[in-house]
Coordinates of C-alpha atoms in Angstrom, one line a residue:
M1 CA 10.2 -12.9 5.6
S2 CA 9.4 -11.1 2.6
E3 CA 12.0 -10.5 -0.2
V4 CA 13.6 -7.2 0.5
K5 CA 14.4 -4.8 -2.7
H6 CA 17.4 -2.6 -1.6
E7 CA 15.7 0.8 -1.8
V8 CA 16.5 2.9 1.1
L9 CA 13.3 4.1 3.3
L10 CA 15.2 5.3 6.5
Q11 CA 18.4 6.2 7.1
A12 CA 20.0 7.3 10.8
K13 CA 23.1 8.5 10.7
G14 CA 25.2 9.9 13.6
I15 CA 22.3 10.0 15.9
Y16 CA 22.9 11.5 19.5
K17 CA 20.2 12.4 22.4
N18 CA 20.6 13.1 26.0
F19 CA 17.7 13.8 28.4
E20 CA 18.4 16.4 31.2
T21 CA 17.8 14.9 34.9
S22 CA 17.5 16.6 37.9
K23 CA 21.3 17.1 38.6
K24 CA 22.6 20.1 37.1
D25 CA 24.9 19.2 34.4
Q26 CA 24.2 15.8 34.2
A27 CA 22.5 14.1 31.5
V28 CA 21.3 10.5 30.4
H29 CA 22.9 9.5 27.0
A30 CA 20.2 7.8 25.8
L31 CA 21.9 7.7 21.9
T32 CA 25.3 7.4 20.9
N33 CA 26.7 7.7 17.4
V34 CA 23.7 5.7 16.0
D35 CA 23.7 4.6 12.2
L36 CA 21.2 2.5 10.9
T37 CA 19.3 1.8 7.6
L38 CA 16.0 0.6 6.9
Y39 CA 15.1 -0.9 3.4
R40 CA 11.7 -0.9 2.0
G41 CA 9.8 -4.2 2.4
E42 CA 12.3 -5.5 5.2
T43 CA 11.9 -6.2 9.2
L44 CA 14.8 -4.9 11.0
A45 CA 15.5 -5.9 14.6
L46 CA 16.3 -3.6 17.2
V47 CA 17.3 -6.0 20.3
G48 CA 18.8 -5.0 23.8
E49 CA 17.9 -4.7 27.4
S50 CA 15.4 -2.2 29.1
G51 CA 17.1 1.4 28.9
C52 CA 19.4 0.6 25.9
G53 CA 17.8 3.2 23.7
K54 CA 15.4 1.1 21.7
S55 CA 12.3 3.2 22.1
T56 CA 14.3 6.7 22.0
F57 CA 15.4 5.7 18.3
A58 CA 12.1 4.4 17.5
N59 CA 10.5 7.8 18.3
A60 CA 12.9 9.6 16.9
T61 CA 12.4 7.9 13.3
L62 CA 8.6 8.9 14.0
G63 CA 9.4 12.2 14.5
F64 CA 8.4 11.9 18.0
V65 CA 12.0 12.8 20.0
K66 CA 14.3 15.1 18.0
P67 CA 18.1 14.3 18.2
R68 CA 20.4 16.3 19.9
S69 CA 22.9 16.0 16.4
G70 CA 22.7 13.5 13.5
E71 CA 19.9 13.3 10.8
I72 CA 17.2 11.1 9.9
Y73 CA 16.5 10.5 6.5
F74 CA 12.8 9.2 5.6
N75 CA 12.5 8.8 1.7
G76 CA 15.4 10.5 1.0
Q77 CA 14.3 13.7 3.0
P78 CA 15.8 14.9 5.8
L79 CA 13.1 13.8 8.6
Y80 CA 13.8 17.1 11.0
A81 CA 14.5 19.8 8.5
E82 CA 11.5 21.8 9.5
K83 CA 7.8 21.1 11.0
K84 CA 6.2 20.2 8.2
T85 CA 9.0 17.6 6.9
V86 CA 8.0 15.7 10.0
Q87 CA 4.2 16.1 9.4
E88 CA 4.4 15.1 6.0
A89 CA 6.6 12.0 7.0
R90 CA 3.8 11.0 9.4
L91 CA 1.4 10.5 7.2
H92 CA 3.4 7.5 6.0
M93 CA 4.1 5.6 9.5
Q94 CA 2.7 4.2 12.2
K95 CA 3.1 2.2 15.3
I96 CA 1.8 -1.1 16.8
F97 CA 2.3 -0.6 20.8
Q98 CA 3.4 -3.3 23.3
D99 CA -0.3 -3.5 25.0
P100 CA -3.0 -4.0 23.1
A101 CA -5.3 -3.0 25.7
S102 CA -4.3 0.2 26.8
S103 CA -3.4 1.6 23.1
L104 CA -7.3 1.0 22.1
N105 CA -9.9 3.2 23.8
P106 CA -12.4 0.4 25.7
R107 CA -15.4 2.9 24.8
F108 CA -14.4 2.8 21.2
T109 CA -16.2 0.0 19.0
V110 CA -13.9 -1.6 16.6
R111 CA -15.1 0.1 14.1
E112 CA -14.2 3.2 15.8
A113 CA -10.8 2.2 16.8
V114 CA -10.1 0.9 13.1
C115 CA -11.1 3.6 11.6
E116 CA -9.4 6.6 13.7
P117 CA -6.4 7.2 11.4
M118 CA -8.9 7.6 8.3
R119 CA -10.7 10.3 10.5
I120 CA -7.8 12.0 11.8
R121 CA -6.5 12.2 8.1
G122 CA -9.9 13.2 6.7
G123 CA -11.0 13.2 2.9
F124 CA -12.5 9.9 3.1
D125 CA -16.5 9.6 2.5
K126 CA -18.7 7.5 4.8
N127 CA -18.5 4.4 2.4
E128 CA -14.9 4.3 1.5
V129 CA -14.7 4.3 5.6
E130 CA -16.9 1.4 6.0
Q131 CA -15.5 -0.5 3.4
K132 CA -11.8 -0.1 4.1
A133 CA -12.9 -1.0 7.6
R134 CA -14.4 -4.3 6.6
E135 CA -11.5 -5.1 4.2
M136 CA -9.0 -4.6 7.2
I137 CA -10.8 -6.4 10.0
T138 CA -11.1 -9.4 7.9
A139 CA -7.6 -9.1 6.9
V140 CA -6.5 -9.6 10.1
G141 CA -8.6 -13.0 10.8
L142 CA -11.8 -10.9 12.6
T143 CA -15.3 -10.6 11.2
G144 CA -17.7 -7.6 9.9
K145 CA -20.0 -8.5 12.5
D146 CA -16.9 -7.5 15.3
L147 CA -17.3 -3.8 13.8
D148 CA -19.8 -3.2 16.2
R149 CA -18.4 -4.8 19.3
Y150 CA -16.5 -3.1 21.6
T151 CA -12.7 -3.4 21.7
S152 CA -12.6 -4.1 25.7
Q153 CA -15.1 -7.4 24.6
F154 CA -12.1 -8.6 22.9
S155 CA -9.3 -11.4 24.2
G156 CA -5.7 -10.0 24.1
G157 CA -4.8 -11.3 21.2
Q158 CA -7.8 -10.2 19.5
Q159 CA -6.9 -6.3 20.2
Q160 CA -3.6 -6.7 19.1
R161 CA -5.1 -8.2 15.6
I162 CA -7.4 -4.8 15.9
S163 CA -4.2 -2.4 16.7
I164 CA -2.8 -4.2 13.6
A165 CA -5.7 -3.3 11.5
R166 CA -5.9 0.3 12.7
A167 CA -2.0 0.4 12.1
L168 CA -2.0 -0.5 8.4
I169 CA -5.4 1.0 7.3
L170 CA -3.9 3.9 5.2
N171 CA -1.2 1.8 3.8
P172 CA 1.7 3.2 6.1
E173 CA 5.3 2.7 4.4
Y174 CA 6.9 2.6 8.0
I175 CA 5.4 1.2 11.2
V176 CA 7.7 0.3 14.9
C177 CA 6.2 -2.7 16.2
D178 CA 7.3 -2.0 19.8
E179 CA 7.3 -5.1 21.6
P180 CA 3.9 -6.4 19.6
V181 CA 3.9 -10.2 21.2
S182 CA 5.2 -9.6 24.7
A183 CA 1.9 -8.8 26.6
L184 CA 0.1 -11.8 24.8
D185 CA -0.2 -15.2 25.9
V186 CA 2.7 -17.4 24.5
S187 CA -0.2 -19.4 22.7
V188 CA -0.7 -16.5 20.3
H189 CA 2.9 -15.3 19.8
A190 CA 2.9 -17.3 16.2
Q191 CA -0.5 -16.2 15.5
I192 CA 0.3 -12.0 15.7
L193 CA 4.0 -12.9 14.1
N194 CA 2.7 -14.9 10.8
L195 CA 0.0 -12.1 10.5
L196 CA 2.7 -9.6 10.8
M197 CA 4.3 -11.4 7.9
E198 CA 1.2 -12.1 5.9
M199 CA 0.5 -8.2 5.9
Q200 CA 3.8 -7.6 4.8
E201 CA 3.8 -9.7 2.0
K202 CA 0.7 -7.8 0.8
T203 CA 1.6 -4.2 1.5
Q204 CA 5.7 -4.6 1.4
T205 CA 4.9 -2.0 4.9
T206 CA 8.7 -1.8 6.3
Y207 CA 9.0 -2.8 10.0
L208 CA 11.1 -2.1 12.9
F209 CA 10.7 -4.6 15.5
I210 CA 11.7 -3.9 19.1
S211 CA 11.7 -6.9 20.9
H212 CA 13.2 -8.7 23.9
N213 CA 11.8 -12.2 22.1
L214 CA 14.9 -13.8 20.4
A215 CA 12.6 -16.5 19.0
A216 CA 10.2 -13.9 17.5
V217 CA 13.4 -12.0 16.0
K218 CA 14.7 -15.3 14.6
K219 CA 11.3 -16.0 12.8
L220 CA 10.2 -12.5 11.8
C221 CA 13.5 -10.0 11.2
S222 CA 15.9 -10.2 8.1
R223 CA 18.3 -8.1 9.7
L224 CA 19.2 -7.4 13.5
A225 CA 20.8 -4.4 15.4
I226 CA 22.3 -5.3 18.9
M227 CA 21.5 -2.1 21.2
Y228 CA 24.0 -1.9 24.3
L229 CA 24.3 1.4 26.7
G230 CA 22.5 3.6 23.8
K231 CA 25.1 2.3 21.0
V232 CA 24.5 0.0 18.2
V233 CA 27.3 -2.6 19.2
E234 CA 26.7 -5.3 16.5
Y235 CA 24.5 -5.0 13.0
G236 CA 23.7 -7.1 10.0
D237 CA 22.4 -10.0 9.0
A238 CA 20.0 -11.9 11.5
A239 CA 21.3 -15.3 10.4
K240 CA 24.6 -14.6 10.4
I241 CA 24.5 -12.8 13.8
F242 CA 22.5 -15.8 15.2
A243 CA 25.2 -17.9 14.1
N244 CA 28.3 -16.3 14.9
P245 CA 27.9 -13.2 17.0
V246 CA 30.9 -11.0 17.3
H247 CA 30.4 -8.8 20.5
P248 CA 30.7 -9.9 23.8
Y249 CA 27.1 -8.4 24.8
T250 CA 25.6 -10.1 21.8
K251 CA 27.1 -13.2 22.6
A252 CA 25.7 -12.8 26.5
L253 CA 22.4 -12.1 25.1
L254 CA 21.8 -15.0 22.8
S255 CA 23.7 -17.5 25.3
A256 CA 21.5 -16.3 28.0
V257 CA 18.1 -16.8 25.9
L258 CA 18.9 -19.4 22.9
T259 CA 20.2 -22.2 25.1

């Protein structure tokens, strides 16, 4: 884990989010009064059972899901103040998805996949794109020769390395890691987690790490937030929570997994 300077990158205050259902006057309360802060260069874990609101919160921080109430600040600016503030913030954000195979276009070469953010952003000449592609693919443990192969020709672990290269190619300040190792063989979990830590040391990127894998959380994350039914029920230093959980749900979660 990299050393964290306590400079706030992203802050969520009083976030509420409901989703309407087919039944009149009924809604799913996805997030209820969520307060979370992410510091520059840290990894904050967001842990909880499926459907507890983790992905909804992550998508809200990325500008994909507007909260019903409350505010999210990115670099001190309210994310949802207006359309252009969301668009500007997104230039500094990325996401690493749970299943690398489904997040990569199988018809793309590695070069096309990794360079897609540069193509979308625009303003780069051909030589810049090629140089950056080679730098990033080498940084994640593949080679320049792999750039001309199709993403579908690689193993799951290698595809996740390609996804990480793609996420990092524009040097984002903030990355949501959405269950980045859960779809992979256990044998490659440590490789991917080590790679994420290594790249964070180099780039000082801030990670929001969503996971059910508490062993991965314990290895990677400096702070931890436990979510239950749309609420953050425990939040703070990861080592302290693992050593002395307070909330009954946290105690049940840790006893069930870390025995």
